[in-house]
């Protein structure tokens, strides 16, 4: 399924300039204020210093807080919830009907 999704994303990009991106918007009570119109895949995948963005939150300061919270909770043997926001741009009319 992952391979099929990657191929579908490439075809969408080639056919219509379409783009699919998802990022972590919220972890527990830590929420990023992200402009869905401006966010880029580069911001989601990488931190400003070029390192991989392990939490996939495009707001670097908020991502650092998320990582700290996740590590703190993980050490207690628990888990926490979060919110993932997905954005799809330039999808051809009728696709998926």
Short mmCIF file of N, CA and C in Angstrom, two decimals:
data_model
loop_
_atom_site.label_atom_id
_atom_site.label_comp_id
_atom_site.label_asym_id
_atom_site.label_seq_id
_atom_site.Cartn_x
_atom_site.Cartn_y
_atom_site.Cartn_z
N UNK A 1 0.82 -1.20 0.00
CA UNK A 1 0.00 0.00 0.00
C UNK A 1 0.86 1.26 0.00
N UNK A 2 1.97 1.22 0.71
CA UNK A 2 2.84 2.40 0.74
C UNK A 2 3.38 2.68 -0.65
N UNK A 3 3.80 1.64 -1.35
CA UNK A 3 4.33 1.82 -2.70
C UNK A 3 3.24 2.35 -3.63
N UNK A 4 2.03 1.82 -3.51
CA UNK A 4 0.93 2.27 -4.36
C UNK A 4 0.62 3.74 -4.08
N UNK A 5 0.66 4.15 -2.81
CA UNK A 5 0.42 5.55 -2.46
C UNK A 5 1.49 6.46 -3.02
N UNK A 6 2.74 6.02 -2.96
CA UNK A 6 3.85 6.81 -3.50
C UNK A 6 3.70 6.98 -5.02
N UNK A 7 3.30 5.93 -5.69
CA UNK A 7 3.10 5.99 -7.14
C UNK A 7 1.93 6.91 -7.46
N UNK A 8 0.84 6.79 -6.69
CA UNK A 8 -0.33 7.65 -6.92
C UNK A 8 0.03 9.13 -6.72
N UNK A 9 0.85 9.43 -5.70
CA UNK A 9 1.26 10.82 -5.47
C UNK A 9 2.08 11.35 -6.64
N UNK A 10 2.97 10.50 -7.17
CA UNK A 10 3.79 10.93 -8.32
C UNK A 10 2.92 11.16 -9.55
N UNK A 11 1.97 10.27 -9.79
CA UNK A 11 1.07 10.44 -10.94
C UNK A 11 0.22 11.70 -10.80
N UNK A 12 -0.27 11.95 -9.60
CA UNK A 12 -1.05 13.16 -9.36
C UNK A 12 -0.22 14.40 -9.63
N UNK A 13 1.03 14.38 -9.18
CA UNK A 13 1.94 15.52 -9.39
C UNK A 13 2.20 15.73 -10.89
N UNK A 14 2.46 14.64 -11.60
CA UNK A 14 2.74 14.73 -13.04
C UNK A 14 1.51 15.17 -13.84
N UNK A 15 0.35 14.64 -13.49
CA UNK A 15 -0.87 14.89 -14.25
C UNK A 15 -1.42 16.30 -14.05
N UNK A 16 -1.44 16.76 -12.78
CA UNK A 16 -2.12 18.03 -12.51
C UNK A 16 -1.36 18.97 -11.58
N UNK A 17 -0.14 18.59 -11.24
CA UNK A 17 0.59 19.40 -10.27
C UNK A 17 0.04 19.21 -8.87
N UNK A 18 -0.71 18.13 -8.68
CA UNK A 18 -1.34 17.86 -7.39
C UNK A 18 -0.31 17.50 -6.33
N UNK A 19 -0.69 17.75 -5.10
CA UNK A 19 0.22 17.52 -3.98
C UNK A 19 -0.58 17.02 -2.79
N UNK A 20 -0.04 16.02 -2.11
CA UNK A 20 -0.64 15.50 -0.88
C UNK A 20 0.40 15.61 0.21
N UNK A 21 0.05 16.27 1.30
CA UNK A 21 0.99 16.31 2.43
C UNK A 21 0.22 16.27 3.73
N UNK A 22 0.82 15.63 4.71
CA UNK A 22 0.22 15.49 6.03
C UNK A 22 1.26 15.85 7.07
N UNK A 23 0.81 16.41 8.17
CA UNK A 23 1.74 16.79 9.23
C UNK A 23 1.03 16.66 10.58
N UNK A 24 1.83 16.61 11.63
CA UNK A 24 1.29 16.55 12.98
C UNK A 24 0.94 17.96 13.41
N UNK A 25 -0.33 18.16 13.70
CA UNK A 25 -0.82 19.47 14.13
C UNK A 25 -0.85 19.57 15.65
N UNK A 26 -1.11 18.45 16.32
CA UNK A 26 -1.28 18.50 17.77
C UNK A 26 -0.82 17.19 18.41
N UNK A 27 -0.12 17.31 19.53
CA UNK A 27 0.25 16.18 20.37
C UNK A 27 -0.21 16.53 21.78
N UNK A 28 -1.15 15.73 22.28
CA UNK A 28 -1.77 16.00 23.57
C UNK A 28 -2.31 17.44 23.57
N UNK A 29 -1.80 18.34 24.40
CA UNK A 29 -2.31 19.72 24.42
C UNK A 29 -1.37 20.71 23.73
N UNK A 30 -0.36 20.20 23.04
CA UNK A 30 0.59 21.05 22.33
C UNK A 30 0.14 21.14 20.87
N UNK A 31 -0.26 22.33 20.45
CA UNK A 31 -0.82 22.50 19.11
C UNK A 31 -0.04 23.53 18.30
N UNK A 32 0.25 23.17 17.06
CA UNK A 32 0.94 24.07 16.14
C UNK A 32 -0.09 24.91 15.38
N UNK A 33 0.24 26.16 15.15
CA UNK A 33 -0.60 27.05 14.35
C UNK A 33 0.00 27.08 12.95
N UNK A 34 -0.52 26.24 12.07
CA UNK A 34 0.04 26.06 10.73
C UNK A 34 -0.92 26.66 9.71
N UNK A 35 -0.38 27.42 8.77
CA UNK A 35 -1.18 27.96 7.66
C UNK A 35 -1.24 26.89 6.57
N UNK A 36 -2.38 26.22 6.39
CA UNK A 36 -2.45 25.15 5.40
C UNK A 36 -2.21 25.61 3.96
N UNK A 37 -2.39 26.89 3.71
CA UNK A 37 -2.15 27.41 2.36
C UNK A 37 -0.66 27.58 2.08
N UNK A 38 0.14 27.76 3.13
CA UNK A 38 1.55 28.09 2.94
C UNK A 38 2.50 26.93 3.25
N UNK A 39 2.06 25.94 4.00
CA UNK A 39 2.96 24.87 4.41
C UNK A 39 3.45 24.08 3.19
N UNK A 40 4.72 23.67 3.25
CA UNK A 40 5.32 22.91 2.15
C UNK A 40 5.76 21.54 2.63
N UNK A 41 5.91 20.63 1.70
CA UNK A 41 6.39 19.29 2.02
C UNK A 41 7.80 19.34 2.61
N UNK A 42 8.59 20.25 2.12
CA UNK A 42 9.96 20.44 2.63
C UNK A 42 9.93 20.78 4.13
N UNK A 43 8.99 21.65 4.54
CA UNK A 43 8.87 22.01 5.96
C UNK A 43 8.43 20.82 6.81
N UNK A 44 7.62 19.96 6.25
CA UNK A 44 7.14 18.79 6.98
C UNK A 44 8.24 17.75 7.12
N UNK A 45 8.99 17.54 6.06
CA UNK A 45 10.00 16.47 6.05
C UNK A 45 11.31 16.85 6.73
N UNK A 46 11.68 18.13 6.70
CA UNK A 46 12.99 18.52 7.20
C UNK A 46 12.90 19.75 8.10
N UNK A 47 13.79 19.80 9.08
CA UNK A 47 13.94 20.97 9.93
C UNK A 47 14.75 22.02 9.16
N UNK A 48 14.74 23.28 9.60
CA UNK A 48 15.49 24.32 8.87
C UNK A 48 16.98 24.02 8.71
N UNK A 49 17.56 23.21 9.62
CA UNK A 49 18.98 22.88 9.50
C UNK A 49 19.24 21.69 8.58
N UNK A 50 18.17 21.16 7.95
CA UNK A 50 18.32 20.06 7.01
C UNK A 50 18.16 18.68 7.63
N UNK A 51 18.10 18.61 8.95
CA UNK A 51 17.91 17.33 9.63
C UNK A 51 16.47 16.84 9.40
N UNK A 52 16.27 15.51 9.40
CA UNK A 52 14.90 15.00 9.26
C UNK A 52 14.00 15.48 10.39
N UNK A 53 12.77 15.75 10.07
CA UNK A 53 11.78 16.21 11.04
C UNK A 53 11.07 14.98 11.59
N UNK A 54 11.56 14.43 12.70
CA UNK A 54 11.05 13.14 13.18
C UNK A 54 9.61 13.19 13.65
N UNK A 55 9.13 14.35 14.05
CA UNK A 55 7.75 14.45 14.49
C UNK A 55 6.83 14.97 13.38
N UNK A 56 7.41 15.42 12.27
CA UNK A 56 6.67 15.88 11.09
C UNK A 56 5.72 17.03 11.40
N UNK A 57 6.18 17.94 12.26
CA UNK A 57 5.45 19.18 12.52
C UNK A 57 6.26 20.31 11.91
N UNK A 58 5.69 21.08 10.98
CA UNK A 58 6.46 22.11 10.30
C UNK A 58 6.86 23.31 11.14
N UNK A 59 6.35 23.45 12.35
CA UNK A 59 6.73 24.54 13.25
C UNK A 59 7.83 24.02 14.16
N UNK A 60 9.06 24.48 13.94
CA UNK A 60 10.22 23.93 14.63
C UNK A 60 10.13 24.03 16.15
N UNK A 61 9.72 25.17 16.66
CA UNK A 61 9.64 25.36 18.12
C UNK A 61 8.59 24.43 18.72
N UNK A 62 7.44 24.34 18.09
CA UNK A 62 6.38 23.46 18.58
C UNK A 62 6.81 22.00 18.45
N UNK A 63 7.49 21.66 17.35
CA UNK A 63 7.98 20.29 17.16
C UNK A 63 8.90 19.88 18.30
N UNK A 64 9.77 20.79 18.75
CA UNK A 64 10.66 20.49 19.87
C UNK A 64 9.87 20.17 21.14
N UNK A 65 8.81 20.93 21.40
CA UNK A 65 7.96 20.68 22.57
C UNK A 65 7.24 19.33 22.43
N UNK A 66 6.79 19.04 21.22
CA UNK A 66 6.11 17.76 20.98
C UNK A 66 7.05 16.59 21.27
N UNK A 67 8.28 16.69 20.78
CA UNK A 67 9.25 15.62 20.99
C UNK A 67 9.53 15.44 22.47
N UNK A 68 9.70 16.54 23.19
CA UNK A 68 9.94 16.45 24.64
C UNK A 68 8.77 15.76 25.33
N UNK A 69 7.55 16.14 24.99
CA UNK A 69 6.37 15.55 25.62
C UNK A 69 6.26 14.06 25.28
N UNK A 70 6.49 13.71 24.03
CA UNK A 70 6.42 12.30 23.63
C UNK A 70 7.45 11.49 24.40
N UNK A 71 8.68 11.99 24.51
CA UNK A 71 9.72 11.29 25.26
C UNK A 71 9.37 11.13 26.73
N UNK A 72 8.83 12.19 27.32
CA UNK A 72 8.44 12.14 28.74
C UNK A 72 7.38 11.07 28.97
N UNK A 73 6.35 11.07 28.14
CA UNK A 73 5.26 10.11 28.29
C UNK A 73 5.74 8.69 27.97
N UNK A 74 6.56 8.55 26.95
CA UNK A 74 7.07 7.23 26.56
C UNK A 74 7.85 6.58 27.70
N UNK A 75 8.63 7.38 28.43
CA UNK A 75 9.43 6.86 29.53
C UNK A 75 8.58 6.30 30.68
N UNK A 76 7.32 6.74 30.75
CA UNK A 76 6.42 6.22 31.78
C UNK A 76 5.69 4.97 31.30
N UNK A 77 5.92 4.60 30.04
CA UNK A 77 5.27 3.42 29.48
C UNK A 77 3.89 3.70 28.91
N UNK A 78 3.54 4.95 28.79
CA UNK A 78 2.22 5.33 28.27
C UNK A 78 2.34 5.87 26.85
N UNK A 79 1.20 6.20 26.30
CA UNK A 79 1.16 6.84 24.99
C UNK A 79 0.18 8.00 25.07
N UNK A 80 0.24 8.88 24.07
CA UNK A 80 -0.65 10.03 24.04
C UNK A 80 -1.25 10.17 22.65
N UNK A 81 -2.31 10.92 22.57
CA UNK A 81 -2.98 11.13 21.30
C UNK A 81 -2.46 12.36 20.58
N UNK A 82 -2.88 12.48 19.35
CA UNK A 82 -2.49 13.63 18.56
C UNK A 82 -3.44 13.82 17.40
N UNK A 83 -3.18 14.86 16.63
CA UNK A 83 -3.99 15.18 15.47
C UNK A 83 -3.07 15.34 14.27
N UNK A 84 -3.42 14.66 13.19
CA UNK A 84 -2.69 14.79 11.93
C UNK A 84 -3.60 15.53 10.95
N UNK A 85 -3.06 16.55 10.31
CA UNK A 85 -3.81 17.30 9.31
C UNK A 85 -3.27 16.95 7.94
N UNK A 86 -4.17 16.67 7.00
CA UNK A 86 -3.77 16.33 5.63
C UNK A 86 -4.29 17.40 4.67
N UNK A 87 -3.46 17.74 3.72
CA UNK A 87 -3.80 18.75 2.73
C UNK A 87 -3.58 18.15 1.35
N UNK A 88 -4.56 18.32 0.50
CA UNK A 88 -4.46 17.86 -0.89
C UNK A 88 -4.72 19.08 -1.76
N UNK A 89 -3.78 19.36 -2.63
CA UNK A 89 -3.88 20.56 -3.49
C UNK A 89 -3.91 20.16 -4.97
N UNK A 90 -4.62 20.96 -5.74
CA UNK A 90 -4.66 20.84 -7.21
C UNK A 90 -5.13 19.47 -7.69
N UNK A 91 -6.15 18.94 -7.05
CA UNK A 91 -6.71 17.66 -7.47
C UNK A 91 -7.66 17.90 -8.64
N UNK A 92 -7.51 17.12 -9.72
CA UNK A 92 -8.41 17.30 -10.86
C UNK A 92 -9.86 17.06 -10.47
N UNK A 93 -10.75 17.85 -11.04
CA UNK A 93 -12.17 17.70 -10.78
C UNK A 93 -12.63 16.29 -11.15
N UNK A 94 -13.41 15.68 -10.27
CA UNK A 94 -13.96 14.35 -10.54
C UNK A 94 -13.09 13.19 -10.09
N UNK A 95 -11.85 13.45 -9.70
CA UNK A 95 -10.99 12.35 -9.27
C UNK A 95 -11.52 11.77 -7.97
N UNK A 96 -11.69 10.49 -7.94
CA UNK A 96 -12.18 9.82 -6.75
C UNK A 96 -13.70 9.65 -6.74
N UNK A 97 -14.38 10.17 -7.76
CA UNK A 97 -15.85 10.04 -7.80
C UNK A 97 -16.24 8.62 -8.12
#
